[in-house]
Amino acid sequence: MAIPSTNRWHLTPIMGIVGFGLLYGVAACQYPGGSSFDHMAVGFSWQHNYWCDLLGVTGKNGAYNPARPIALTAMALLCSSLAVFWYLLPVLYGTQTHFIRISQWAGILAMAIVLFIGSPYHDLVMNVAGSFGGVALMATVLCLYRNRLFGLIVVGGVCLVLIGVNNYVYYTLHYLVFLPIIQKGTFVLFLSWISLVNWKLYKRQQLTRD
């Protein structure tokens, strides 16, 4: 598959992640209220609400949720941006091996599946998307190793540990009260990591072309 080898559109993932962050904040301001911990709470609580709460037709308090269209737009922007990231992986990697091609499409497929996270099949969506996403992350780490970006490999490892902690808390219900905070921290670190990887590999590519 031929992939354009030039230009700033390779930075699309970073721009999409920034856009997602901005829309996340706007959606949070529009959320009517309620959480799994307090159905009568007013507004969005950064301590108690989950990202998925913004995707509901109604808030946890039962009121109409005007944040939903904004949150859905944010989700579509994020997923498409990360899909572009893995679409570009062969370019950033510098070669196209069979593993990289498989990982490229695994990442894109994972992002397509994640779009349905707000459906009644939340757990199934996360499990299936997580499986494909794991393959894509392996390819990303391999790409970092090939480019000798060992610091980013360490950060990626921390992200994987946090993803594991999220799953542990979610499925065992241990320390559940801390899960909204853990989720947001994982979001910030993971998306920051993807942005740094995108930027570093883009700069490496530019230096190679020059």
Tab-separated table of C-alpha atoms in Angstrom:
chain	number	residue	atom	x	y	z
A	1	MET	CA	0.000	0.000	0.000
A	2	ALA	CA	1.505	3.315	-1.050
A	3	ILE	CA	1.526	6.021	1.573
A	4	PRO	CA	2.381	9.663	0.841
A	5	SER	CA	5.838	10.304	2.220
A	6	THR	CA	5.735	14.036	2.712
A	7	ASN	CA	4.184	16.956	4.472
A	8	ARG	CA	2.729	18.105	7.688
A	9	TRP	CA	-0.371	15.960	7.475
A	10	HIS	CA	1.819	13.381	9.222
A	11	LEU	CA	1.197	15.517	12.309
A	12	THR	CA	-2.559	14.932	12.049
A	13	PRO	CA	-2.564	12.665	15.145
A	14	ILE	CA	-1.157	15.456	17.335
A	15	MET	CA	-3.664	17.994	16.040
A	16	GLY	CA	-6.519	15.532	16.531
A	17	ILE	CA	-5.457	14.777	20.102
A	18	VAL	CA	-5.342	18.497	20.920
A	19	GLY	CA	-8.788	18.917	19.375
A	20	PHE	CA	-10.094	15.998	21.413
A	21	GLY	CA	-8.789	17.571	24.621
A	22	LEU	CA	-10.530	20.849	23.858
A	23	LEU	CA	-13.829	19.152	22.994
A	24	TYR	CA	-13.566	16.992	26.121
A	25	GLY	CA	-13.443	20.175	28.212
A	26	VAL	CA	-16.385	21.722	26.355
A	27	ALA	CA	-18.455	18.542	26.721
A	28	ALA	CA	-17.663	18.356	30.441
A	29	CYS	CA	-18.993	21.894	30.874
A	30	GLN	CA	-22.271	20.855	29.209
A	31	TYR	CA	-22.818	17.687	31.239
A	32	PRO	CA	-25.995	17.992	33.384
A	33	GLY	CA	-24.785	15.985	36.361
A	34	GLY	CA	-24.747	12.730	38.225
A	35	SER	CA	-22.167	9.984	38.524
A	36	SER	CA	-22.011	6.333	39.525
A	37	PHE	CA	-21.083	7.527	42.991
A	38	ASP	CA	-23.645	10.319	43.357
A	39	HIS	CA	-26.676	10.406	41.043
A	40	MET	CA	-27.762	13.785	42.400
A	41	ALA	CA	-24.473	15.608	41.784
A	42	VAL	CA	-24.593	18.735	39.621
A	43	GLY	CA	-22.327	19.043	36.591
A	44	PHE	CA	-19.308	16.977	35.574
A	45	SER	CA	-17.013	15.862	38.379
A	46	TRP	CA	-13.395	15.327	37.343
A	47	GLN	CA	-13.057	13.153	40.422
A	48	HIS	CA	-16.130	10.954	40.001
A	49	ASN	CA	-17.309	10.974	36.369
A	50	TYR	CA	-16.003	8.753	33.587
A	51	TRP	CA	-15.442	9.769	29.978
A	52	CYS	CA	-18.282	7.425	28.946
A	53	ASP	CA	-20.712	9.417	31.099
A	54	LEU	CA	-20.460	12.224	28.543
A	55	LEU	CA	-21.613	9.883	25.769
A	56	GLY	CA	-24.953	8.986	27.337
A	57	VAL	CA	-28.277	10.273	26.044
A	58	THR	CA	-28.988	11.355	29.607
A	59	GLY	CA	-26.726	12.193	32.515
A	60	LYS	CA	-26.493	9.894	35.498
A	61	ASN	CA	-29.059	12.178	37.137
A	62	GLY	CA	-31.605	11.303	34.425
A	63	ALA	CA	-31.587	14.733	32.754
A	64	TYR	CA	-31.091	15.232	29.010
A	65	ASN	CA	-27.374	15.333	28.213
A	66	PRO	CA	-26.472	18.176	25.802
A	67	ALA	CA	-22.811	17.136	26.036
A	68	ARG	CA	-23.434	13.980	23.996
A	69	PRO	CA	-23.065	15.445	20.460
A	70	ILE	CA	-19.853	17.198	21.493
A	71	ALA	CA	-18.491	14.074	23.171
A	72	LEU	CA	-19.355	11.933	20.125
A	73	THR	CA	-17.564	14.434	17.884
A	74	ALA	CA	-14.562	14.343	20.203
A	75	MET	CA	-14.569	10.545	20.131
A	76	ALA	CA	-14.753	10.439	16.338
A	77	LEU	CA	-11.905	12.966	16.105
A	78	LEU	CA	-9.717	11.014	18.525
A	79	CYS	CA	-10.324	7.642	16.893
A	80	SER	CA	-9.712	8.964	13.382
A	81	SER	CA	-6.528	10.719	14.538
A	82	LEU	CA	-5.157	7.562	16.154
A	83	ALA	CA	-6.162	5.570	13.075
A	84	VAL	CA	-4.046	7.982	11.015
A	85	PHE	CA	-1.169	7.450	13.463
A	86	TRP	CA	-1.162	3.707	12.830
A	87	TYR	CA	-1.833	4.189	9.123
A	88	LEU	CA	1.391	6.186	8.991
A	89	LEU	CA	3.379	3.686	11.033
A	90	PRO	CA	5.106	2.082	8.005
A	91	VAL	CA	6.275	5.544	6.899
A	92	LEU	CA	7.500	6.449	10.371
A	93	TYR	CA	9.053	3.025	10.826
A	94	GLY	CA	10.981	3.320	7.565
A	95	THR	CA	10.011	-0.023	6.072
A	96	GLN	CA	6.996	-2.280	5.568
A	97	THR	CA	7.321	-5.723	7.115
A	98	HIS	CA	4.430	-8.180	7.350
A	99	PHE	CA	4.175	-7.510	11.085
A	100	ILE	CA	4.028	-3.745	10.568
A	101	ARG	CA	1.300	-4.115	7.922
A	102	ILE	CA	-0.771	-6.348	10.213
A	103	SER	CA	-0.237	-3.953	13.119
A	104	GLN	CA	-1.178	-0.996	10.953
A	105	TRP	CA	-4.584	-2.459	10.174
A	106	ALA	CA	-5.005	-3.780	13.719
A	107	GLY	CA	-4.655	-0.219	15.018
A	108	ILE	CA	-7.116	1.164	12.487
A	109	LEU	CA	-9.622	-1.599	13.235
A	110	ALA	CA	-9.255	-1.015	16.987
A	111	MET	CA	-10.122	2.653	16.551
A	112	ALA	CA	-13.156	1.800	14.397
A	113	ILE	CA	-14.427	-0.541	17.112
A	114	VAL	CA	-13.821	1.962	19.931
A	115	LEU	CA	-16.314	4.308	18.261
A	116	PHE	CA	-19.040	2.071	19.705
A	117	ILE	CA	-17.863	2.460	23.299
A	118	GLY	CA	-21.009	4.414	24.175
A	119	SER	CA	-23.250	1.513	23.129
A	120	PRO	CA	-24.783	-1.096	25.475
A	121	TYR	CA	-21.895	-3.383	24.458
A	122	HIS	CA	-19.279	-1.278	26.258
A	123	ASP	CA	-17.350	-4.205	27.788
A	124	LEU	CA	-17.305	-6.245	24.570
A	125	VAL	CA	-16.156	-3.199	22.596
A	126	MET	CA	-13.311	-2.550	25.035
A	127	ASN	CA	-12.166	-6.174	25.058
A	128	VAL	CA	-12.157	-6.593	21.278
A	129	ALA	CA	-10.645	-3.167	20.590
A	130	GLY	CA	-8.074	-3.770	23.318
A	131	SER	CA	-6.928	-6.983	21.637
A	132	PHE	CA	-6.354	-5.285	18.296
A	133	GLY	CA	-4.886	-2.240	20.017
A	134	GLY	CA	-2.373	-4.420	21.851
A	135	VAL	CA	-0.954	-5.633	18.530
A	136	ALA	CA	-0.711	-2.045	17.286
A	137	LEU	CA	1.069	-0.957	20.471
A	138	MET	CA	3.592	-3.765	20.062
A	139	ALA	CA	4.400	-2.422	16.607
A	140	THR	CA	4.764	1.089	18.002
A	141	VAL	CA	7.247	-0.114	20.622
A	142	LEU	CA	9.171	-1.989	17.928
A	143	CYS	CA	9.252	1.216	15.889
A	144	LEU	CA	10.631	3.106	18.882
A	145	TYR	CA	13.282	0.464	19.465
A	146	ARG	CA	14.374	0.621	15.831
A	147	ASN	CA	14.708	4.389	16.138
A	148	ARG	CA	16.564	4.039	19.487
A	149	LEU	CA	14.004	6.151	21.353
A	150	PHE	CA	14.410	4.254	24.603
A	151	GLY	CA	12.944	6.981	26.821
A	152	LEU	CA	9.672	6.769	24.921
A	153	ILE	CA	9.713	2.987	25.286
A	154	VAL	CA	9.802	3.454	29.067
A	155	VAL	CA	6.888	5.903	28.953
A	156	GLY	CA	4.983	3.454	26.748
A	157	GLY	CA	5.611	0.745	29.328
A	158	VAL	CA	4.140	2.948	32.048
A	159	CYS	CA	1.075	3.503	29.835
A	160	LEU	CA	0.619	-0.247	29.454
A	161	VAL	CA	0.874	-0.707	33.227
A	162	LEU	CA	-1.784	1.969	33.769
A	163	ILE	CA	-4.059	0.342	31.193
A	164	GLY	CA	-3.651	-2.890	33.139
A	165	VAL	CA	-4.486	-1.090	36.390
A	166	ASN	CA	-7.646	0.344	34.779
A	167	ASN	CA	-8.763	-3.131	33.749
A	168	TYR	CA	-7.941	-4.617	37.145
A	169	VAL	CA	-9.953	-2.004	39.034
A	170	TYR	CA	-12.856	-2.132	36.555
A	171	TYR	CA	-13.281	-5.902	36.618
A	172	THR	CA	-12.440	-6.593	40.284
A	173	LEU	CA	-14.147	-3.452	41.688
A	174	HIS	CA	-11.182	-3.033	44.030
A	175	TYR	CA	-10.465	0.671	44.706
A	176	LEU	CA	-13.285	1.552	42.304
A	177	VAL	CA	-13.641	5.023	43.813
A	178	PHE	CA	-10.234	5.894	42.323
A	179	LEU	CA	-11.000	4.609	38.817
A	180	PRO	CA	-12.240	7.935	37.319
A	181	ILE	CA	-8.962	9.593	38.356
A	182	ILE	CA	-6.884	6.655	37.131
A	183	GLN	CA	-8.770	6.736	33.823
A	184	LYS	CA	-8.093	10.421	33.260
A	185	GLY	CA	-4.438	10.077	34.229
A	186	THR	CA	-4.074	7.198	31.773
A	187	PHE	CA	-5.772	9.283	29.080
A	188	VAL	CA	-3.383	12.186	29.580
A	189	LEU	CA	-0.221	10.066	29.689
A	190	PHE	CA	-1.192	7.789	26.786
A	191	LEU	CA	-2.229	10.620	24.460
A	192	SER	CA	0.841	12.629	25.421
A	193	TRP	CA	2.970	9.578	24.623
A	194	ILE	CA	1.341	9.089	21.213
A	195	SER	CA	1.898	12.799	20.467
A	196	LEU	CA	5.572	12.588	21.445
A	197	VAL	CA	6.066	9.444	19.373
A	198	ASN	CA	4.385	11.094	16.404
A	199	TRP	CA	6.531	14.223	16.751
A	200	LYS	CA	9.839	12.392	17.305
A	201	LEU	CA	9.364	10.043	14.369
A	202	TYR	CA	8.175	12.887	12.153
A	203	LYS	CA	11.357	14.833	12.944
A	204	ARG	CA	13.476	11.740	12.339
A	205	GLN	CA	11.811	11.293	8.976
A	206	GLN	CA	12.417	14.938	8.052
A	207	LEU	CA	16.104	14.662	8.969
A	208	THR	CA	16.401	11.505	6.900
A	209	ARG	CA	14.788	13.157	3.885
A	210	ASP	CA	16.993	16.237	4.207
